[in-house]
Tab-separated table of C-alpha atoms in Angstrom:
chain	number	residue	atom	x	y	z
A	1	UNK	CA	-15.653	-3.755	-4.648
A	2	UNK	CA	-16.038	-1.107	-1.862
A	3	UNK	CA	-19.391	-0.457	-0.632
A	4	UNK	CA	-20.434	2.953	-0.205
A	5	UNK	CA	-21.636	3.641	3.554
A	6	UNK	CA	-24.693	6.121	4.177
A	7	UNK	CA	-22.613	8.114	6.587
A	8	UNK	CA	-23.470	11.869	7.568
A	9	UNK	CA	-20.853	14.321	7.950
A	10	UNK	CA	-22.734	16.137	10.738
A	11	UNK	CA	-21.016	14.217	13.496
A	12	UNK	CA	-17.613	15.235	11.965
A	13	UNK	CA	-18.547	18.945	11.975
A	14	UNK	CA	-20.246	19.016	15.358
A	15	UNK	CA	-16.774	17.427	16.584
A	16	UNK	CA	-14.703	19.978	15.152
A	17	UNK	CA	-16.880	23.008	15.945
A	18	UNK	CA	-15.978	21.545	19.722
A	19	UNK	CA	-12.302	21.418	18.815
A	20	UNK	CA	-11.949	24.536	16.833
A	21	UNK	CA	-10.265	26.657	19.806
A	22	UNK	CA	-7.844	23.664	20.485
A	23	UNK	CA	-4.536	24.277	18.896
A	24	UNK	CA	-4.165	20.281	19.072
A	25	UNK	CA	-7.134	20.022	16.666
A	26	UNK	CA	-5.015	20.992	13.632
A	27	UNK	CA	-8.348	21.897	11.610
A	28	UNK	CA	-8.090	24.335	8.972
A	29	UNK	CA	-12.018	24.917	8.237
A	30	UNK	CA	-15.034	22.690	8.154
A	31	UNK	CA	-15.566	23.318	4.478
A	32	UNK	CA	-12.178	21.276	3.991
A	33	UNK	CA	-14.211	18.201	4.780
A	34	UNK	CA	-14.369	15.783	1.957
A	35	UNK	CA	-12.944	18.163	-0.494
A	36	UNK	CA	-9.404	17.083	-1.022
A	37	UNK	CA	-8.137	14.575	-3.552
A	38	UNK	CA	-5.052	12.900	-1.734
A	39	UNK	CA	-2.909	10.119	-2.915
A	40	UNK	CA	-0.523	8.061	-0.705
A	41	UNK	CA	2.128	6.299	-3.024
A	42	UNK	CA	4.078	3.622	-1.381
A	43	UNK	CA	6.821	1.870	-3.300
A	44	UNK	CA	6.626	-2.018	-2.885
A	45	UNK	CA	9.790	-3.362	-0.860
A	46	UNK	CA	11.728	-0.691	-2.173
A	47	UNK	CA	15.276	-1.382	-1.151
A	48	UNK	CA	14.883	-5.147	-1.950
A	49	UNK	CA	13.227	-4.549	-5.140
A	50	UNK	CA	15.972	-2.375	-6.294
A	51	UNK	CA	18.548	-4.964	-5.579
A	52	UNK	CA	16.520	-7.560	-7.590
A	53	UNK	CA	16.170	-5.182	-10.537
A	54	UNK	CA	19.729	-4.619	-10.685
A	55	UNK	CA	20.763	-8.240	-10.071
A	56	UNK	CA	18.424	-10.611	-12.068
A	57	UNK	CA	19.906	-13.509	-10.250
A	58	UNK	CA	18.140	-12.471	-7.057
A	59	UNK	CA	14.713	-12.232	-8.831
A	60	UNK	CA	12.160	-14.614	-7.502
A	61	UNK	CA	14.151	-15.420	-4.259
A	62	UNK	CA	13.866	-14.317	-0.635
A	63	UNK	CA	16.314	-11.305	-0.254
A	64	UNK	CA	17.161	-9.161	2.764
A	65	UNK	CA	18.933	-5.752	2.645
A	66	UNK	CA	21.184	-5.538	5.698
A	67	UNK	CA	24.014	-7.280	7.505
A	68	UNK	CA	23.963	-10.932	8.171
A	69	UNK	CA	26.231	-10.874	10.988
A	70	UNK	CA	25.136	-11.527	14.711
A	71	UNK	CA	24.459	-7.681	15.059
A	72	UNK	CA	22.952	-7.368	11.707
A	73	UNK	CA	19.621	-6.147	11.341
A	74	UNK	CA	17.286	-6.273	8.133
A	75	UNK	CA	16.562	-2.862	6.573
A	76	UNK	CA	14.140	-4.232	4.168
A	77	UNK	CA	12.792	-7.846	2.734
A	78	UNK	CA	11.573	-9.035	-0.574
A	79	UNK	CA	7.985	-10.209	-0.734
A	80	UNK	CA	9.428	-13.737	-1.144
A	81	UNK	CA	11.182	-13.438	2.061
A	82	UNK	CA	8.023	-11.740	3.569
A	83	UNK	CA	6.274	-15.019	3.347
A	84	UNK	CA	8.374	-16.702	5.877
A	85	UNK	CA	7.762	-13.932	8.505
A	86	UNK	CA	10.823	-11.773	7.793
A	87	UNK	CA	10.342	-8.181	8.468
A	88	UNK	CA	12.448	-4.942	8.485
A	89	UNK	CA	14.111	-4.029	11.795
A	90	UNK	CA	14.311	-7.706	12.590
A	91	UNK	CA	17.636	-9.414	13.793
A	92	UNK	CA	19.169	-10.655	11.018
A	93	UNK	CA	19.835	-14.089	13.211
A	94	UNK	CA	16.147	-14.266	13.663
A	95	UNK	CA	15.476	-13.766	9.806
A	96	UNK	CA	17.862	-16.522	8.941
A	97	UNK	CA	16.059	-18.994	11.287
A	98	UNK	CA	12.924	-17.950	9.817
A	99	UNK	CA	14.133	-18.440	6.402
A	100	UNK	CA	17.290	-20.611	5.939
A	101	UNK	CA	17.520	-19.715	2.357
A	102	UNK	CA	17.448	-15.959	2.740
A	103	UNK	CA	20.027	-14.078	0.871
A	104	UNK	CA	21.477	-11.191	2.556
A	105	UNK	CA	22.699	-8.114	0.463
A	106	UNK	CA	24.545	-4.935	1.661
A	107	UNK	CA	22.748	-1.617	1.265
A	108	UNK	CA	23.555	0.517	-1.723
A	109	UNK	CA	21.907	3.923	-0.651
A	110	UNK	CA	23.058	5.630	-3.780
A	111	UNK	CA	21.002	3.284	-5.742
A	112	UNK	CA	17.902	3.894	-3.595
A	113	UNK	CA	18.583	7.668	-3.743
A	114	UNK	CA	18.780	7.706	-7.427
A	115	UNK	CA	15.704	5.912	-7.958
A	116	UNK	CA	13.865	8.051	-5.462
A	117	UNK	CA	14.550	11.160	-7.333
A	118	UNK	CA	13.279	9.624	-10.534
A	119	UNK	CA	10.216	8.946	-8.409
A	120	UNK	CA	10.193	12.133	-6.920
A	121	UNK	CA	10.047	13.822	-10.559
A	122	UNK	CA	7.080	11.296	-11.454
A	123	UNK	CA	5.201	12.912	-8.641
A	124	UNK	CA	5.918	16.545	-9.372
A	125	UNK	CA	5.026	16.067	-13.043
A	126	UNK	CA	1.408	15.705	-11.792
A	127	UNK	CA	1.519	18.280	-8.612
A	128	UNK	CA	3.681	20.575	-6.825
A	129	UNK	CA	2.228	19.454	-3.453
A	130	UNK	CA	4.404	16.292	-2.519
A	131	UNK	CA	5.043	15.604	0.934
A	132	UNK	CA	7.842	12.920	1.115
A	133	UNK	CA	7.790	10.882	4.208
A	134	UNK	CA	10.940	8.751	3.348
A	135	UNK	CA	12.891	7.516	0.076
A	136	UNK	CA	9.901	5.204	-0.854
A	137	UNK	CA	6.689	7.035	0.091
A	138	UNK	CA	4.867	10.392	-0.120
A	139	UNK	CA	1.701	12.048	0.081
A	140	UNK	CA	0.439	13.965	-2.922
A	141	UNK	CA	-2.442	16.374	-3.181
A	142	UNK	CA	-3.930	16.452	-6.655
A	143	UNK	CA	-7.047	18.600	-5.986
A	144	UNK	CA	-5.752	20.696	-8.619
A	145	UNK	CA	-3.483	18.728	-10.809
A	146	UNK	CA	-0.764	20.234	-13.128
A	147	UNK	CA	-2.320	18.266	-15.986
A	148	UNK	CA	-5.804	19.036	-15.671
A	149	UNK	CA	-6.930	15.338	-15.413
A	150	UNK	CA	-9.165	15.924	-12.455
A	151	UNK	CA	-9.461	12.275	-11.302
A	152	UNK	CA	-7.246	11.239	-8.517
A	153	UNK	CA	-7.880	7.587	-9.288
A	154	UNK	CA	-6.939	8.259	-13.105
A	155	UNK	CA	-3.663	10.441	-11.602
A	156	UNK	CA	-2.761	7.450	-9.522
A	157	UNK	CA	-2.919	4.939	-12.215
A	158	UNK	CA	-0.611	6.950	-14.441
A	159	UNK	CA	1.982	7.585	-11.703
A	160	UNK	CA	2.169	4.070	-11.144
A	161	UNK	CA	2.541	3.213	-14.686
A	162	UNK	CA	5.254	6.029	-15.172
A	163	UNK	CA	7.218	4.872	-12.231
A	164	UNK	CA	7.306	1.329	-13.688
A	165	UNK	CA	8.097	2.571	-16.861
A	166	UNK	CA	11.148	4.848	-15.858
A	167	UNK	CA	12.603	2.607	-12.815
A	168	UNK	CA	11.292	-0.991	-13.212
A	169	UNK	CA	9.828	-0.859	-9.623
A	170	UNK	CA	6.178	-1.079	-8.794
A	171	UNK	CA	4.003	1.333	-6.521
A	172	UNK	CA	1.121	0.865	-4.627
A	173	UNK	CA	-1.315	3.796	-4.183
A	174	UNK	CA	-4.030	4.722	-1.808
A	175	UNK	CA	-6.604	7.291	-2.883
A	176	UNK	CA	-9.071	9.114	-0.815
A	177	UNK	CA	-10.112	12.500	0.582
A	178	UNK	CA	-7.369	12.901	3.648
A	179	UNK	CA	-4.208	11.398	4.578
A	180	UNK	CA	-5.234	9.007	7.297
A	181	UNK	CA	-7.609	7.054	4.723
A	182	UNK	CA	-5.104	7.314	1.874
A	183	UNK	CA	-2.336	5.762	3.806
A	184	UNK	CA	-4.500	2.727	4.977
A	185	UNK	CA	-5.839	2.269	1.450
A	186	UNK	CA	-2.142	2.330	0.211
A	187	UNK	CA	-1.415	-0.826	2.132
A	188	UNK	CA	-4.844	-2.520	1.214
A	189	UNK	CA	-3.730	-4.336	-1.990
A	190	UNK	CA	-0.225	-4.378	-1.902
A	191	UNK	CA	1.914	-5.223	-3.702
A	192	UNK	CA	1.363	-3.326	-6.951
A	193	UNK	CA	-2.167	-2.379	-6.211
A	194	UNK	CA	-4.565	0.556	-5.506
A	195	UNK	CA	-7.149	1.134	-3.342
A	196	UNK	CA	-10.154	3.775	-3.465
A	197	UNK	CA	-11.789	5.292	-0.500
A	198	UNK	CA	-14.493	7.874	-1.417
A	199	UNK	CA	-16.330	10.352	0.433
A	200	UNK	CA	-18.720	8.810	2.650
A	201	UNK	CA	-17.015	5.478	2.762
A	202	UNK	CA	-14.289	6.462	5.285
A	203	UNK	CA	-16.093	5.577	8.680
A	204	UNK	CA	-17.400	2.414	7.126
A	205	UNK	CA	-14.065	1.426	5.648
A	206	UNK	CA	-12.268	2.010	9.077
A	207	UNK	CA	-14.919	0.293	11.243
A	208	UNK	CA	-13.807	-3.151	9.764
A	209	UNK	CA	-10.208	-2.830	10.281
A	210	UNK	CA	-8.061	-4.522	12.990
A	211	UNK	CA	-6.952	-1.801	15.332
A	212	UNK	CA	-3.150	-2.562	14.536
A	213	UNK	CA	-3.643	-1.157	10.951
A	214	UNK	CA	-4.197	2.353	12.349
A	215	UNK	CA	-1.029	4.266	11.853
A	216	UNK	CA	0.916	4.597	15.240
A	217	UNK	CA	-0.966	1.636	17.206
A	218	UNK	CA	1.832	-0.631	17.971
A	219	UNK	CA	1.787	-3.793	19.968
A	220	UNK	CA	1.886	-2.355	23.430
A	221	UNK	CA	-1.060	0.120	22.170
A	222	UNK	CA	-2.747	-2.815	20.730
A	223	UNK	CA	-2.477	-4.973	23.853
A	224	UNK	CA	-3.733	-2.240	26.101
A	225	UNK	CA	-6.861	-1.617	23.733
A	226	UNK	CA	-7.707	-5.202	23.432
A	227	UNK	CA	-7.884	-5.006	27.362
A	228	UNK	CA	-10.799	-2.540	27.003
A	229	UNK	CA	-12.400	-4.849	24.323
A	230	UNK	CA	-10.994	-2.826	21.497
A	231	UNK	CA	-9.992	-4.889	18.526
A	232	UNK	CA	-11.588	-2.957	15.326
A	233	UNK	CA	-12.170	0.513	14.159
A	234	UNK	CA	-16.057	-0.124	15.117
A	235	UNK	CA	-15.057	-0.831	18.646
A	236	UNK	CA	-12.795	2.072	18.992
A	237	UNK	CA	-15.410	4.296	17.724
A	238	UNK	CA	-17.872	3.039	20.289
A	239	UNK	CA	-15.725	4.731	22.860
A	240	UNK	CA	-16.153	8.550	23.727
A	241	UNK	CA	-13.679	10.917	23.684
A	242	UNK	CA	-13.688	11.273	27.752
A	243	UNK	CA	-13.055	7.558	28.096
A	244	UNK	CA	-10.112	7.592	25.613
A	245	UNK	CA	-8.385	10.673	27.076
A	246	UNK	CA	-8.596	9.182	30.444
A	247	UNK	CA	-6.835	5.876	29.301
A	248	UNK	CA	-4.686	7.100	26.256
A	249	UNK	CA	-3.764	10.742	27.063
A	250	UNK	CA	-2.556	12.846	24.295
A	251	UNK	CA	-3.111	10.033	21.618
A	252	UNK	CA	-6.899	10.178	22.368
A	253	UNK	CA	-7.771	13.001	19.886
A	254	UNK	CA	-5.956	11.249	17.047
A	255	UNK	CA	-7.719	7.872	17.973
A	256	UNK	CA	-11.255	9.726	18.249
A	257	UNK	CA	-10.680	11.098	14.729
A	258	UNK	CA	-9.337	8.290	13.153
A	259	UNK	CA	-11.996	5.976	14.228
A	260	UNK	CA	-14.295	8.091	12.226
A	261	UNK	CA	-12.091	8.471	9.235
A	262	UNK	CA	-11.376	12.300	9.996
A	263	UNK	CA	-8.148	13.665	9.139
A	264	UNK	CA	-7.818	17.395	8.059
A	265	UNK	CA	-3.997	17.677	7.925
A	266	UNK	CA	-2.927	19.415	4.904
A	267	UNK	CA	-0.085	17.731	2.430
A	268	UNK	CA	2.767	19.982	3.400
A	269	UNK	CA	5.500	20.100	0.635
A	270	UNK	CA	8.009	21.906	2.559
A	271	UNK	CA	8.437	21.304	6.622
A	272	UNK	CA	10.640	23.214	8.891
A	273	UNK	CA	13.446	20.973	10.262
A	274	UNK	CA	13.489	20.546	13.823
A	275	UNK	CA	17.030	18.977	13.868
A	276	UNK	CA	19.702	17.728	11.325
A	277	UNK	CA	21.609	14.764	12.308
A	278	UNK	CA	22.649	11.262	11.907
A	279	UNK	CA	23.611	7.960	14.083
A	280	UNK	CA	25.202	4.804	13.438
A	281	UNK	CA	24.903	1.415	14.737
A	282	UNK	CA	28.129	-0.684	15.143
A	283	UNK	CA	28.762	-4.418	13.912
A	284	UNK	CA	30.682	-4.626	17.363
A	285	UNK	CA	30.154	-2.771	20.583
A	286	UNK	CA	32.735	-0.493	21.116
A	287	UNK	CA	34.125	1.243	24.324
A	288	UNK	CA	37.767	2.626	23.952
A	289	UNK	CA	38.260	6.295	24.020
A	290	UNK	CA	40.344	5.937	20.804
A	291	UNK	CA	37.519	4.208	19.013
A	292	UNK	CA	34.711	6.457	20.174
A	293	UNK	CA	36.646	9.598	19.098
A	294	UNK	CA	37.322	8.366	15.461
A	295	UNK	CA	33.599	7.125	15.216
A	296	UNK	CA	32.581	10.626	16.317
A	297	UNK	CA	34.806	12.238	13.781
A	298	UNK	CA	33.375	10.054	11.046
A	299	UNK	CA	29.829	11.073	12.056
A	300	UNK	CA	30.673	14.641	12.485
A	301	UNK	CA	31.782	14.754	8.800
A	302	UNK	CA	28.698	13.240	7.423
A	303	UNK	CA	26.512	15.432	9.482
A	304	UNK	CA	27.927	18.626	8.994
A	305	UNK	CA	27.691	18.096	5.083
A	306	UNK	CA	24.034	17.496	5.897
A	307	UNK	CA	23.887	20.722	7.830
A	308	UNK	CA	25.579	22.823	4.940
A	309	UNK	CA	23.109	21.208	2.366
A	310	UNK	CA	20.099	22.182	4.269
A	311	UNK	CA	21.555	25.572	4.785
A	312	UNK	CA	20.826	25.195	8.380
A	313	UNK	CA	22.124	27.013	11.556
A	314	UNK	CA	21.624	25.998	15.169
A	315	UNK	CA	22.626	26.533	18.779
A	316	UNK	CA	22.368	23.140	20.279
A	317	UNK	CA	24.372	20.057	19.851
A	318	UNK	CA	23.284	16.700	21.090
A	319	UNK	CA	25.384	13.596	21.414
A	320	UNK	CA	23.448	10.346	21.769
A	321	UNK	CA	24.781	6.829	22.436
A	322	UNK	CA	22.999	3.523	23.356
A	323	UNK	CA	24.536	0.809	25.691
A	324	UNK	CA	24.516	-2.714	25.057
A	325	UNK	CA	21.582	-2.979	27.532
A	326	UNK	CA	20.042	-0.679	25.095
A	327	UNK	CA	19.653	2.019	27.482
A	328	UNK	CA	20.314	5.351	25.793
A	329	UNK	CA	22.184	8.311	27.167
A	330	UNK	CA	22.305	11.881	25.789
A	331	UNK	CA	24.139	14.962	26.432
A	332	UNK	CA	23.768	18.294	25.059
A	333	UNK	CA	25.200	21.789	24.998
A	334	UNK	CA	23.500	24.971	23.708
A	335	UNK	CA	25.303	28.292	22.625
A	336	UNK	CA	24.002	31.770	22.960
A	337	UNK	CA	24.698	32.130	19.092
A	338	UNK	CA	24.813	29.888	16.239
A	339	UNK	CA	27.244	27.026	15.924
A	340	UNK	CA	30.034	29.064	13.964
A	341	UNK	CA	31.332	26.131	11.643
A	342	UNK	CA	32.226	22.683	11.386
A	343	UNK	CA	35.142	23.071	13.814
A	344	UNK	CA	33.049	24.585	16.494
A	345	UNK	CA	30.325	21.576	15.916
A	346	UNK	CA	33.096	18.987	16.327
A	347	UNK	CA	34.920	20.498	19.379
A	348	UNK	CA	31.389	20.543	20.857
A	349	UNK	CA	30.989	16.854	20.137
A	350	UNK	CA	34.213	15.889	21.565
A	351	UNK	CA	33.681	17.800	24.797
A	352	UNK	CA	30.217	16.017	25.026
A	353	UNK	CA	31.994	12.621	24.582
A	354	UNK	CA	34.700	13.335	27.068
A	355	UNK	CA	32.148	14.219	29.676
A	356	UNK	CA	30.583	10.944	29.327
A	357	UNK	CA	34.086	9.207	29.509
A	358	UNK	CA	34.748	6.517	31.206
A	359	UNK	CA	31.392	4.802	30.013
A	360	UNK	CA	29.488	2.376	32.320
A	361	UNK	CA	29.164	-0.251	29.473
A	362	UNK	CA	30.515	-0.339	25.680
A	363	UNK	CA	27.726	1.211	23.444
A	364	UNK	CA	26.170	-0.228	20.065
A	365	UNK	CA	24.942	3.073	18.542
A	366	UNK	CA	26.487	6.664	18.711
A	367	UNK	CA	24.603	9.820	16.980
A	368	UNK	CA	25.256	13.389	16.662
A	369	UNK	CA	22.588	16.110	16.141
A	370	UNK	CA	22.285	19.978	15.532
A	371	UNK	CA	18.855	21.325	16.816
A	372	UNK	CA	17.545	24.549	17.928
A	373	UNK	CA	17.630	25.603	14.355
A	374	UNK	CA	17.018	28.944	12.628
A	375	UNK	CA	13.827	28.309	10.117
A	376	UNK	CA	14.759	26.501	7.174
A	377	UNK	CA	12.487	24.655	4.549
A	378	UNK	CA	13.201	21.229	4.351
A	379	UNK	CA	12.731	19.576	0.956
A	380	UNK	CA	14.164	16.321	2.013
A	381	UNK	CA	12.313	13.235	3.515
A	382	UNK	CA	11.391	14.690	6.828
A	383	UNK	CA	13.312	12.684	9.514
A	384	UNK	CA	14.875	14.336	12.088
A	385	UNK	CA	17.875	11.845	12.106
A	386	UNK	CA	18.993	9.251	9.552
A	387	UNK	CA	20.552	5.985	10.002
A	388	UNK	CA	24.077	6.442	8.631
A	389	UNK	CA	24.676	2.795	8.193
A	390	UNK	CA	22.895	-0.510	8.834
A	391	UNK	CA	25.684	-3.089	9.814
C-alpha cells in the first residue's frame, strides 16, 4: 500500500514561475498541476506473449522472438526467459548462453499489429486522448472519459479486463497525475499488475527509486551519476539546478523535474512526423554493389508505401549505413521542392549509395528516410524510423 507523502506543491509552482519564459520548460499553466488523470498501459512481454498465445506448446517455456543465428538479436523475451537474464536487444548468442533451453521464434509483425489494433480500440472506447509510444504501450488522458466513469483507477481496471477478454493477453498499468509518474508506475507491479501514484505522493515515491528507473537514464548516465553520489531519486533531488546544468547539460532540466515528480507534458493524440523511413539489419554483412543496390530497392519499396500511407511530402532523402565496426555513415540530399514520387525517391537513394561506393568496410545495416516534411498528423506509433526486419 502506498504511503501518502506530505508534500507541498509550492516548490513546483515556484520552479515553473522561474521557468515559464523558457521554451524548453514545455509548461502549459500552473493550474494544470495535479489535475490530469493519466494512465500508462504497457503490454506484458508483448511479442513473446502473442507467440505463446498462438502456439500453446510454447506456454510456460523460455521464448525469444528474433533470429537464433550468430548475428541474431532478441526482439522480445518471455518472462520465463527473463528469469535467466535474457532481454530485448541482446545478441542471440548471449541469450542462448544465459538460457540453454531458450526457444527462438521468428517474428510475425502482422500478428502483433492485429493485436495492437484491437488494444487501441479498447483505449479509444474510453478516451479519444491516446498517445501510442509503440505497438504495445500508450498514454491515455482520462481526465474526462467517454463513459463518465470518473475514476482513472477503475478505468485502468476495465481496460486491462477488456484487453484480456479480447486478445488473451495481459497488460500492466500505471495511474497518476502526469506522464512521468504513470510510466514509472506501470513497471512497478509487472506483469499483469497496476500501481497508483496519487497527487501528493509523487515526490515521495520517486525519492526511493534507483536512478536507473528514471526514463532516459541509461548505463553511462547512471555511472556518471554514481560518481557524484547520486544513486536514488532522493540523491538527485538534493542537487540544485545549477549543479545539474553544469554536469548534465540539456538533460538537467528533465532530471530536476523528474526528481520532484513534476511533468506537465500533455497526452498528445496526434504528433507531427519529423521523418518517415525504415532500416534493415542483415543476417550477413554485405559489400558488393549488386547486393547493396538490391537491398536498397527493397527498402525503398517498403518506405515509399509508408510515405503514401502517411500522406507525407518531404524534401530531404537520407541514406544511412552502419559498418561492421558499428560506425555509422549518412548521406543526404535536399531538393528545392517536394520529392515528386517513388521514382525520384528511389533515384536519389541510388545516387547517395553510388556516392558512398566503394565502402571502406562491409555494412550490417542500411536505412532510407524522407524528412523535411510538410506538416502531417501522425496517427501511428511515434517512431521516426522502424526496423524492417530483425534477422
